[in-house]
Amino acid sequence: MTQPKNKVVIFLGPPGAGKGTQAERLAAEQHLVKISTGDILRDHQDRGTELGQRIKPIMDAGQLVPDDILIALIRDRLADMEGVRVIFDGFPRTSAQAEELDVLLEELGAPVNHVPLLEVPDELLIERIVARGKKAAEDGGTGRSDDTEEVARKRQEVYRKQTQPLIDYYGARGQLKHIDGVGSMDEVYGRIQDGMK
Ligand code: ADP
């Protein structure tokens, strides 16, 4: 079966909803490139780049990194692609990012195809994030410095204020699919696949 040259999936959902894990699997099975802005930004921190040093305090506080930085990063990633077969995980996160992404995709002739929204109740999200932070510590690693209860709550608040409006943005275009994010990894994955049919 030949696959379309372009395919653009945007994973929406609050911090801790499991976007990264699900996006990873979908990327592998559908031959898509996963673009996780959280991973890209953490990589800058790990490498100690100038950008990494500048964004560390912002990320540690659970705040959003400025839009212009994100937009430049995404522009860069998409620039040298042959076909645009991508899954965005953690981007866009603000209306300005969503609008700019539309401009970029328009230039590339690759419009958005699917926007699954992973829904998980707030308290379960905090539990998952705190458990992830504890597990990393038990495993002897340092884990993510923003996986504490206090910062997780802040990330949740930032999501509500700045990212939730995107639900209407994509919803108004009929591209949004609400996905119940409670259940096993396989169950949730199955729902995402069904939503993309
Ligand atoms: P989570 O979804 O669990 O919050 P991410 O790895 O997606 O985790 O993001 C971690 C942090 O990276 C965010 O709290 C924010 O500071 C920064 N970040 C990631 N993506 C973006 C984005 N698109 N715009 C602004 N900041 C971002």
XYZ file of N, CA, C and O and ligand atoms in Angstrom:
815
model
N 0.840 -1.188 0.000
C 0.000 0.000 0.000
C 0.880 1.245 0.000
O 1.792 1.344 0.806
N 0.612 2.146 -0.919
C 1.408 3.380 -0.876
C 0.817 4.319 0.169
O -0.397 4.379 0.346
N 1.681 5.039 0.836
C 1.177 5.963 1.848
C 1.249 7.382 1.314
O 2.101 7.707 0.503
N 0.307 8.209 1.757
C 0.324 9.590 1.280
C 1.636 10.280 1.637
O 2.234 9.981 2.671
N 2.048 11.186 0.757
C 3.329 11.876 0.951
C 3.299 12.723 2.222
O 4.269 12.803 2.955
N 2.151 13.335 2.449
C 2.021 14.190 3.630
C 0.966 13.645 4.581
O -0.080 13.173 4.142
N 1.268 13.739 5.872
C 0.259 13.413 6.872
C 0.641 14.154 8.137
O 1.767 14.036 8.622
N -0.297 14.933 8.649
C 0.011 15.751 9.818
C -0.983 15.441 10.939
O -2.191 15.592 10.779
N -0.437 14.961 12.062
C -1.251 14.648 13.229
C -0.787 15.531 14.383
O 0.408 15.684 14.609
N -1.746 16.127 15.071
C -1.415 16.943 16.240
C -2.045 16.301 17.463
O -3.257 16.118 17.519
N -1.207 15.913 18.424
C -1.714 15.322 19.660
C -1.967 16.416 20.672
O -1.050 17.088 21.104
N -3.208 16.564 21.081
C -3.528 17.533 22.128
C -3.874 16.786 23.408
O -4.361 15.654 23.366
N -3.657 17.455 24.533
C -4.032 16.863 25.815
C -3.183 17.449 26.912
O -2.096 17.959 26.651
N -3.679 17.378 28.137
C -2.964 17.979 29.264
C -1.662 17.239 29.577
O -1.478 16.099 29.160
N -0.768 17.885 30.355
C 0.462 17.229 30.770
C 0.132 15.944 31.530
O -0.751 15.948 32.381
N 0.808 14.866 31.178
C 0.598 13.597 31.874
C -0.478 12.736 31.241
O -0.760 11.631 31.708
N -1.073 13.188 30.138
C -2.162 12.420 29.512
C -1.653 11.201 28.745
O -2.436 10.326 28.376
N -0.352 11.147 28.498
C 0.208 10.000 27.774
C 0.413 10.267 26.298
O 0.579 9.324 25.508
N 0.456 11.535 25.924
C 0.637 11.890 24.508
C 1.926 11.311 23.935
O 1.931 10.752 22.848
N 3.013 11.468 24.697
C 4.329 11.046 24.203
C 4.367 9.578 23.845
O 4.810 9.192 22.760
N 3.869 8.740 24.752
C 3.891 7.289 24.550
C 3.044 6.878 23.357
O 3.454 6.069 22.516
N 1.856 7.445 23.285
C 0.951 7.085 22.188
C 1.484 7.598 20.849
O 1.403 6.899 19.831
N 2.046 8.803 20.880
C 2.573 9.396 19.647
C 3.748 8.563 19.127
O 3.907 8.367 17.922
N 4.543 8.056 20.050
C 5.700 7.229 19.701
C 5.254 5.995 18.911
O 5.801 5.659 17.869
N 4.234 5.337 19.410
C 3.739 4.115 18.769
C 3.102 4.402 17.408
O 3.349 3.689 16.430
N 2.317 5.456 17.370
C 1.672 5.829 16.115
C 2.731 6.187 15.064
O 2.609 5.830 13.888
N 3.756 6.870 15.515
C 4.841 7.265 14.598
C 5.513 6.027 14.018
O 5.726 5.926 12.802
N 5.797 5.065 14.882
C 6.472 3.845 14.428
C 5.596 3.068 13.455
O 6.063 2.601 12.412
N 4.316 2.931 13.777
C 3.439 2.099 12.944
C 3.033 2.766 11.639
O 2.738 2.093 10.663
N 3.002 4.087 11.638
C 2.536 4.777 10.420
C 3.652 5.523 9.695
O 3.382 6.336 8.819
N 4.872 5.223 10.077
C 6.028 5.868 9.438
C 5.914 7.377 9.422
O 5.934 8.018 8.370
N 5.745 7.895 10.624
C 5.667 9.340 10.789
C 6.845 9.775 11.668
O 7.356 8.980 12.455
N 7.247 11.006 11.521
C 8.302 11.537 12.381
C 7.637 12.198 13.579
O 6.758 13.051 13.413
N 8.036 11.779 14.774
C 7.451 12.397 15.969
C 8.249 13.644 16.325
O 9.467 13.589 16.460
N 7.566 14.749 16.438
C 8.236 15.986 16.840
C 7.702 16.380 18.213
O 6.578 16.852 18.347
N 8.511 16.089 19.240
C 8.119 16.405 20.605
C 8.906 17.621 21.061
O 10.118 17.560 21.258
N 8.213 18.745 21.241
C 8.940 19.970 21.602
C 9.539 19.858 22.999
O 10.627 20.369 23.244
N 8.850 19.157 23.921
C 9.417 18.966 25.259
C 10.771 18.251 25.158
O 11.750 18.656 25.793
N 10.836 17.195 24.338
C 12.098 16.443 24.172
C 13.185 17.322 23.551
O 14.343 17.283 23.966
N 12.795 18.106 22.549
C 13.785 18.965 21.869
C 14.355 19.984 22.867
O 15.563 20.211 22.935
N 13.451 20.559 23.659
C 13.895 21.577 24.622
C 14.748 20.951 25.731
O 15.767 21.522 26.143
N 14.353 19.749 26.194
C 15.157 19.071 27.232
C 16.526 18.689 26.689
O 17.524 18.742 27.407
N 16.571 18.333 25.427
C 17.853 17.989 24.804
C 18.790 19.210 24.813
O 19.992 19.079 25.065
N 18.235 20.378 24.562
C 19.048 21.598 24.630
C 19.603 21.798 26.040
O 20.760 22.170 26.213
N 18.765 21.512 27.029
C 19.231 21.651 28.419
C 20.352 20.656 28.697
O 21.386 21.008 29.262
N 20.146 19.400 28.276
C 21.153 18.358 28.538
C 22.486 18.704 27.889
O 23.544 18.425 28.427
N 22.409 19.294 26.689
C 23.650 19.641 25.996
C 24.214 20.975 26.470
O 25.291 21.376 26.053
N 23.467 21.640 27.330
C 23.944 22.909 27.885
C 24.098 24.010 26.855
O 24.956 24.887 26.994
N 23.284 23.977 25.802
C 23.374 25.041 24.794
C 22.902 26.361 25.412
O 22.291 26.384 26.488
N 23.161 27.431 24.687
C 22.748 28.749 25.175
C 21.229 28.772 25.369
O 20.717 29.248 26.373
N 20.533 28.209 24.368
C 19.075 28.146 24.455
C 18.665 27.323 25.680
O 17.772 27.706 26.435
N 19.335 26.181 25.864
C 19.021 25.300 26.986
C 19.138 26.006 28.319
O 18.285 25.849 29.205
N 20.180 26.808 28.476
C 20.387 27.526 29.741
C 19.313 28.588 29.948
O 18.843 28.817 31.055
N 18.903 29.183 28.826
C 17.917 30.247 28.906
C 16.524 29.713 29.289
O 15.776 30.347 30.023
N 16.206 28.506 28.800
C 14.839 28.005 29.024
C 14.693 27.172 30.295
O 13.583 26.914 30.727
N 15.813 26.758 30.895
C 15.718 25.883 32.080
C 14.824 26.461 33.184
O 13.910 25.775 33.657
N 15.054 27.718 33.608
C 14.198 28.243 34.682
C 12.717 28.307 34.289
O 11.841 28.098 35.127
N 12.451 28.547 33.021
C 11.055 28.630 32.556
C 10.402 27.260 32.669
O 9.300 27.105 33.205
N 11.102 26.236 32.157
C 10.537 24.878 32.190
C 10.431 24.358 33.623
O 9.457 23.697 33.972
N 11.426 24.655 34.449
C 11.383 24.200 35.846
C 10.220 24.819 36.603
O 9.741 24.255 37.586
N 9.765 25.965 36.145
C 8.641 26.626 36.812
C 7.299 26.172 36.226
O 6.246 26.587 36.684
N 7.346 25.341 35.183
C 6.111 24.855 34.575
C 5.472 25.855 33.624
O 4.314 25.712 33.231
N 6.225 26.884 33.266
C 5.705 27.907 32.347
C 6.030 27.540 30.907
O 6.840 26.645 30.664
N 5.446 28.277 29.969
C 5.730 28.006 28.565
C 6.934 28.812 28.082
O 7.118 29.969 28.446
N 7.720 28.171 27.248
C 8.849 28.812 26.581
C 8.241 29.756 25.522
O 7.209 29.419 24.925
N 8.856 30.941 25.291
C 8.253 31.909 24.359
C 7.960 31.341 22.961
O 8.727 30.537 22.429
N 6.848 31.806 22.406
C 6.377 31.323 21.105
C 7.429 31.429 19.996
O 7.574 30.513 19.186
N 8.164 32.556 19.949
C 9.111 32.734 18.839
C 10.174 31.647 18.827
O 10.605 31.195 17.761
N 10.582 31.190 20.014
C 11.589 30.124 20.092
C 11.018 28.826 19.507
O 11.644 28.154 18.691
N 9.792 28.511 19.929
C 9.158 27.276 19.456
C 8.936 27.293 17.955
O 9.184 26.305 17.259
N 8.479 28.434 17.469
C 8.150 28.525 16.059
C 9.411 28.365 15.204
O 9.413 27.655 14.200
N 10.513 28.972 15.685
C 11.786 28.823 14.959
C 12.236 27.358 14.955
O 12.696 26.831 13.931
N 12.064 26.681 16.090
C 12.454 25.263 16.185
C 11.660 24.406 15.199
O 12.215 23.554 14.502
N 10.370 24.653 15.139
C 9.496 23.853 14.274
C 9.782 24.155 12.795
O 9.878 23.250 11.955
N 9.969 25.432 12.506
C 10.282 25.831 11.131
C 11.526 25.070 10.652
O 11.563 24.523 9.556
N 12.508 25.032 11.529
C 13.760 24.329 11.267
C 13.554 22.840 10.983
O 14.085 22.277 10.041
N 12.758 22.192 11.843
C 12.509 20.749 11.707
C 11.810 20.405 10.399
O 12.056 19.383 9.796
N 10.895 21.282 9.990
C 10.091 20.966 8.808
C 10.817 21.326 7.515
O 10.495 20.798 6.447
N 11.807 22.223 7.655
C 12.445 22.800 6.466
C 12.992 21.765 5.487
O 12.744 21.852 4.291
N 13.717 20.777 6.013
C 14.378 19.872 5.068
C 13.665 18.536 4.877
O 14.269 17.534 4.527
N 12.359 18.525 5.123
C 11.626 17.266 4.951
C 11.199 17.088 3.506
O 10.762 18.034 2.875
N 11.275 15.872 3.052
C 10.821 15.546 1.692
C 9.293 15.577 1.644
O 8.686 16.437 1.045
N 8.697 14.617 2.313
C 7.247 14.656 2.529
C 7.052 15.054 3.982
O 7.930 14.826 4.799
N 5.910 15.651 4.285
C 5.681 16.055 5.675
C 4.788 15.009 6.351
O 3.568 15.113 6.345
N 5.412 13.969 6.894
C 4.665 12.946 7.625
C 5.075 13.058 9.090
O 6.097 12.511 9.496
N 4.281 13.800 9.834
C 4.694 14.117 11.203
C 3.573 14.000 12.237
O 2.389 14.116 11.913
N 4.011 13.736 13.470
C 3.111 13.824 14.619
C 3.693 14.866 15.550
O 4.849 14.759 15.959
N 2.919 15.860 15.877
C 3.357 16.856 16.840
C 2.885 16.452 18.228
O 1.702 16.184 18.434
N 3.828 16.410 19.154
C 3.517 16.073 20.548
C 3.978 17.246 21.417
O 5.175 17.472 21.541
N 3.021 17.992 21.947
C 3.388 19.140 22.795
C 3.474 20.447 22.028
O 3.914 21.457 22.560
N 3.072 20.427 20.793
C 3.054 21.625 19.954
C 1.881 21.488 18.988
O 1.671 20.402 18.461
N 1.131 22.529 18.698
C 1.179 23.854 19.315
C 0.581 23.851 20.715
O -0.204 22.970 21.067
N 0.952 24.842 21.496
C 0.475 24.955 22.871
C -0.179 26.311 23.126
O -0.675 26.547 24.227
N -0.145 27.189 22.163
C -0.815 28.494 22.296
C -1.488 28.791 20.952
O -1.134 28.187 19.924
N -2.430 29.731 20.972
C -3.105 30.089 19.725
C -2.108 30.640 18.717
O -2.208 30.353 17.515
N -1.148 31.438 19.193
C -0.155 32.012 18.270
C 0.640 30.883 17.585
O 0.910 30.949 16.378
N 0.993 29.856 18.336
C 1.725 28.723 17.742
C 0.862 27.993 16.716
O 1.345 27.589 15.652
N -0.421 27.835 17.038
C -1.315 27.114 16.118
C -1.467 27.888 14.807
O -1.442 27.308 13.716
N -1.597 29.201 14.935
C -1.765 30.015 13.725
C -0.505 29.982 12.876
O -0.551 29.859 11.653
N 0.636 30.078 13.541
C 1.906 30.061 12.816
C 2.136 28.693 12.161
O 2.642 28.600 11.043
N 1.732 27.635 12.855
C 1.876 26.298 12.278
C 1.040 26.174 11.011
O 1.491 25.604 10.013
N -0.155 26.739 11.030
C -0.999 26.710 9.832
C -0.319 27.397 8.656
O -0.381 26.912 7.522
N 0.331 28.518 8.937
C 1.033 29.254 7.881
C 2.151 28.377 7.302
O 2.285 28.218 6.082
N 2.931 27.785 8.212
C 4.036 26.917 7.784
C 3.547 25.744 6.945
O 4.100 25.422 5.889
N 2.480 25.102 7.418
C 1.960 23.922 6.723
C 1.368 24.296 5.366
O 1.471 23.545 4.402
N 0.778 25.473 5.329
C 0.231 25.973 4.065
C 1.357 26.126 3.038
O 1.234 25.703 1.892
N 2.467 26.711 3.491
C 3.636 26.889 2.617
C 4.116 25.546 2.072
O 4.565 25.434 0.941
N 4.013 24.531 2.931
C 4.512 23.206 2.549
C 3.457 22.375 1.820
O 3.736 21.270 1.361
N 2.257 22.899 1.742
C 1.174 22.161 1.088
C 0.766 20.911 1.840
O 0.371 19.906 1.249
N 0.897 20.959 3.168
C 0.588 19.784 3.988
C -0.341 20.173 5.135
O 0.106 20.437 6.249
N -1.656 20.228 4.879
C -2.577 20.647 5.940
C -2.709 19.600 7.059
O -2.351 18.443 6.874
N -3.234 20.060 8.184
C -3.462 19.172 9.333
C -4.508 18.117 8.968
O -5.532 18.444 8.367
N -4.254 16.867 9.307
C -5.208 15.792 9.018
C -6.029 15.355 10.234
O -7.232 15.165 10.132
N -5.347 15.169 11.361
C -6.038 14.648 12.549
C -5.566 15.362 13.809
O -4.374 15.636 13.953
N -6.521 15.608 14.716
C -6.154 16.194 16.002
C -6.815 15.393 17.134
O -7.899 15.734 17.606
N -6.193 14.282 17.552
C -6.741 13.569 18.703
C -6.484 14.362 19.989
O -5.407 14.916 20.175
N -7.506 14.428 20.842
C -7.379 15.095 22.143
C -7.499 14.023 23.223
O -8.553 13.415 23.389
N -6.409 13.776 23.942
C -6.430 12.755 25.002
C -6.989 13.357 26.281
O -6.428 14.313 26.810
N -8.091 12.795 26.757
C -8.736 13.347 27.950
C -8.566 12.439 29.159
O -8.895 11.249 29.107
N -8.044 13.040 30.234
C -7.816 12.309 31.487
C -8.186 13.262 32.635
O -7.827 14.437 32.579
N -8.921 12.771 33.648
C -9.298 13.656 34.758
C -8.073 14.236 35.482
O -7.052 13.553 35.627
N -8.215 15.489 35.936
C -7.106 16.224 36.557
C -6.352 15.461 37.641
O -5.125 15.433 37.647
N -7.077 14.879 38.599
C -6.390 14.241 39.723
C -5.551 13.051 39.282
O -4.476 12.801 39.814
N -6.052 12.338 38.288
C -5.302 11.186 37.769
C -4.017 11.667 37.076
O -2.966 11.020 37.154
N -4.103 12.817 36.432
C -2.931 13.381 35.755
C -1.823 13.677 36.749
O -0.657 13.334 36.532
N -2.202 14.311 37.851
C -1.191 14.665 38.866
C -0.583 13.376 39.427
O 0.632 13.254 39.558
N -1.441 12.390 39.714
C -0.942 11.104 40.236
C 0.084 10.492 39.289
O 1.131 10.011 39.698
N -0.242 10.504 37.994
C 0.657 9.890 37.005
C 2.000 10.609 36.968
O 3.051 9.977 36.904
N 1.947 11.942 36.977
C 3.191 12.719 36.878
C 4.059 12.520 38.121
O 5.266 12.296 38.023
N 3.423 12.555 39.294
C 4.184 12.392 40.527
C 4.782 10.976 40.575
O 5.936 10.786 40.951
N 4.002 9.975 40.121
C 4.507 8.591 40.089
C 5.700 8.485 39.135
O 6.691 7.806 39.429
N 5.617 9.177 38.008
C 6.722 9.151 37.035
C 7.982 9.753 37.652
O 9.076 9.223 37.514
N 7.803 10.854 38.397
C 8.934 11.505 39.063
C 9.556 10.588 40.108
O 10.776 10.444 40.187
N 8.695 9.912 40.913
C 9.187 9.009 41.979
C 9.914 7.829 41.381
O 10.957 7.405 41.868
N 9.342 7.274 40.307
C 9.934 6.080 39.700
C 11.339 6.407 39.190
O 12.274 5.641 39.371
N 11.487 7.575 38.561
C 12.801 7.973 38.043
C 13.811 8.050 39.192
O 14.957 7.618 39.066
N 13.354 8.583 40.341
C 14.250 8.715 41.494
C 14.634 7.333 42.019
O 15.802 7.064 42.314
N 13.639 6.418 42.099
C 13.908 5.052 42.589
C 14.866 4.315 41.667
O 15.698 3.528 42.105
N 14.709 4.580 40.365
C 15.574 3.914 39.393
C 16.985 4.500 39.406
O 17.838 4.107 38.610
N 17.197 5.450 40.279
C 18.537 6.019 40.410
C 18.804 7.192 39.487
O 19.870 7.795 39.526
N 17.817 7.527 38.660
C 18.009 8.659 37.743
C 17.534 9.939 38.409
O 17.059 9.920 39.544
N 17.658 11.016 37.706
C 17.164 12.275 38.255
C 15.783 12.587 37.698
O 15.015 13.317 38.307
N 15.448 11.980 36.537
C 14.135 12.221 35.942
C 13.971 13.652 35.488
O 14.952 14.387 35.372
N 12.747 14.045 35.248
C 12.476 15.410 34.811
C 12.348 16.319 36.019
O 11.612 16.010 36.943
N 13.022 17.442 35.958
C 13.011 18.331 37.119
C 11.656 19.007 37.300
O 11.403 19.631 38.317
N 10.759 18.852 36.296
C 9.432 19.465 36.455
C 8.367 18.452 36.860
O 7.198 18.777 36.915
N 8.781 17.213 37.174
C 7.807 16.194 37.582
C 7.581 16.169 39.091
O 7.659 15.120 39.734
N 7.300 17.310 39.687
C 6.934 17.353 41.097
C 5.483 17.794 41.151
O 4.968 18.365 40.181
N 4.841 17.509 42.295
C 3.412 17.831 42.371
C 3.157 19.324 42.138
O 2.265 19.707 41.382
N 3.990 20.148 42.763
C 3.784 21.589 42.664
C 3.888 22.071 41.206
O 3.027 22.803 40.709
N 4.944 21.628 40.522
C 5.128 22.085 39.137
C 4.075 21.448 38.225
O 3.596 22.082 37.286
N 3.696 20.202 38.522
C 2.667 19.545 37.710
C 1.362 20.341 37.772
O 0.679 20.516 36.767
N 1.023 20.836 38.960
C -0.210 21.636 39.100
C -0.094 22.937 38.313
O -1.047 23.397 37.701
N 1.086 23.495 38.326
C 1.305 24.730 37.569
C 1.143 24.436 36.064
O 0.509 25.184 35.336
N 1.725 23.318 35.607
C 1.626 22.965 34.178
C 0.168 22.777 33.780
O -0.242 23.121 32.665
N -0.584 22.185 34.720
C -2.009 21.959 34.456
C -2.747 23.296 34.292
O -3.567 23.461 33.392
N -2.406 24.245 35.153
C -3.042 25.562 35.103
C -2.671 26.279 33.786
O -3.529 26.881 33.129
N -1.408 26.170 33.411
C -0.945 26.796 32.167
C -1.680 26.155 30.982
O -2.116 26.839 30.059
N -1.849 24.849 31.041
C -2.579 24.143 29.981
C -3.995 24.696 29.858
O -4.464 24.994 28.767
N -4.655 24.816 31.001
C -6.040 25.278 30.997
C -6.158 26.662 30.369
O -7.031 26.914 29.553
N -5.259 27.529 30.747
C -5.340 28.922 30.263
C -4.870 29.073 28.824
O -5.475 29.766 28.032
N -3.740 28.461 28.496
C -3.100 28.793 27.219
C -3.312 27.755 26.123
O -3.292 28.086 24.951
N -3.497 26.493 26.501
C -3.587 25.455 25.473
C -5.020 25.009 25.212
O -5.367 24.654 24.092
N -5.862 25.081 26.258
C -7.251 24.645 26.071
C -7.970 25.368 24.927
O -8.780 24.750 24.232
N -7.696 26.670 24.689
C -8.360 27.349 23.556
C -8.147 26.651 22.210
O -8.944 26.813 21.285
N -7.100 25.846 22.105
C -6.844 25.153 20.837
C -7.905 24.094 20.544
O -8.094 23.683 19.402
N -8.585 23.663 21.611
C -9.646 22.668 21.430
C -10.736 23.276 20.539
O -11.245 22.627 19.635
N -11.036 24.545 20.787
C -12.034 25.230 19.949
C -11.471 25.520 18.563
O -12.183 25.448 17.564
N -10.210 25.861 18.515
C -9.560 26.207 17.247
C -9.662 25.042 16.256
O -10.086 25.206 15.115
N -9.293 23.850 16.711
C -9.364 22.683 15.821
C -10.771 22.094 15.772
O -11.172 21.521 14.758
N -11.511 22.267 16.875
C -12.883 21.768 16.917
C -13.747 22.465 15.879
O -14.552 21.839 15.185
N -13.565 23.770 15.752
C -14.357 24.567 14.809
C -14.114 24.107 13.374
O -14.960 24.289 12.503
N -12.953 23.509 13.143
C -12.658 23.030 11.787
C -13.039 21.559 11.611
O -12.746 20.953 10.580
N -13.625 21.017 12.642
C -14.076 19.629 12.565
C -12.947 18.606 12.565
O -13.120 17.469 12.145
N -11.781 19.016 13.083
C -10.638 18.101 13.038
C -10.364 17.403 14.362
O -9.557 16.492 14.435
N -11.038 17.860 15.406
C -10.750 17.355 16.745
C -11.493 16.056 17.034
O -12.657 15.925 16.699
N -10.799 15.097 17.661
C -11.455 13.861 18.112
C -11.184 13.685 19.592
O -10.015 13.614 20.007
N -12.244 13.658 20.375
C -12.073 13.439 21.817
C -11.761 11.969 22.062
O -12.512 11.096 21.626
N -10.669 11.693 22.747
C -10.282 10.320 23.036
C -10.220 10.128 24.553
O -9.522 10.881 25.243
N -10.923 9.115 25.048
C -10.854 8.797 26.470
C -9.458 8.225 26.755
O -9.091 7.168 26.249
N -8.697 8.962 27.567
C -7.308 8.567 27.840
C -7.147 7.701 29.079
O -6.029 7.447 29.520
N -8.270 7.244 29.659
C -8.184 6.373 30.827
C -8.318 4.928 30.372
O -9.277 4.575 29.692
N -7.354 4.094 30.745
C -7.373 2.688 30.339
C -5.953 2.249 30.077
O -5.007 3.004 30.320
N -5.799 1.017 29.575
C -4.447 0.526 29.297
C -3.900 1.244 28.060
O -4.648 1.838 27.292
N -2.596 1.162 27.899
C -1.948 1.779 26.727
C -2.597 1.273 25.440
O -2.817 2.037 24.498
N -2.869 -0.046 25.397
C -3.442 -0.643 24.191
C -4.862 -0.146 23.930
O -5.236 0.113 22.791
N -5.632 -0.065 25.015
C -7.013 0.413 24.854
C -7.024 1.830 24.289
O -7.751 2.142 23.343
N -6.192 2.679 24.885
C -6.177 4.080 24.447
C -5.675 4.163 23.002
O -6.235 4.895 22.181
N -4.670 3.367 22.692
C -4.133 3.370 21.322
C -5.217 2.970 20.313
O -5.353 3.564 19.247
N -5.990 1.958 20.683
C -7.081 1.499 19.811
C -8.083 2.618 19.548
O -8.548 2.803 18.423
N -8.385 3.378 20.609
C -9.348 4.485 20.441
C -8.772 5.556 19.518
O -9.498 6.156 18.714
N -7.488 5.803 19.645
C -6.860 6.826 18.782
C -6.938 6.373 17.321
O -7.298 7.149 16.431
N -6.631 5.088 17.098
C -6.693 4.563 15.725
C -8.102 4.679 15.154
O -8.279 5.083 14.014
N -9.091 4.307 15.971
C -10.486 4.400 15.512
C -10.833 5.839 15.140
O -11.538 6.088 14.161
N -10.315 6.779 15.939
C -10.603 8.183 15.713
C -9.993 8.723 14.438
O -10.367 9.789 13.952
N -9.023 8.000 13.895
C -8.349 8.479 12.687
C -8.873 7.821 11.426
O -8.358 8.072 10.337
N -9.901 6.988 11.567
C -10.439 6.297 10.389
C -11.280 7.229 9.552
O -11.836 8.177 10.071
P 4.164 17.883 29.577
O 3.156 17.697 28.488
O 4.210 16.743 30.523
O 4.076 19.215 30.268
P 6.342 18.403 27.659
O 7.543 17.557 27.586
O 5.462 18.464 26.471
O 5.601 17.863 28.935
O 6.743 19.910 28.031
C 7.603 20.216 29.106
C 7.852 21.724 29.167
O 8.514 22.147 27.960
C 6.608 22.610 29.254
O 6.146 22.744 30.571
C 7.140 23.922 28.661
O 7.915 24.651 29.592
C 8.077 23.451 27.558
N 7.380 23.322 26.241
C 7.216 22.183 25.511
N 6.536 22.420 24.384
C 6.247 23.742 24.385
C 5.543 24.602 23.503
N 4.982 24.142 22.379
N 5.458 25.919 23.827
C 6.005 26.399 24.938
N 6.670 25.654 25.837
C 6.802 24.334 25.564
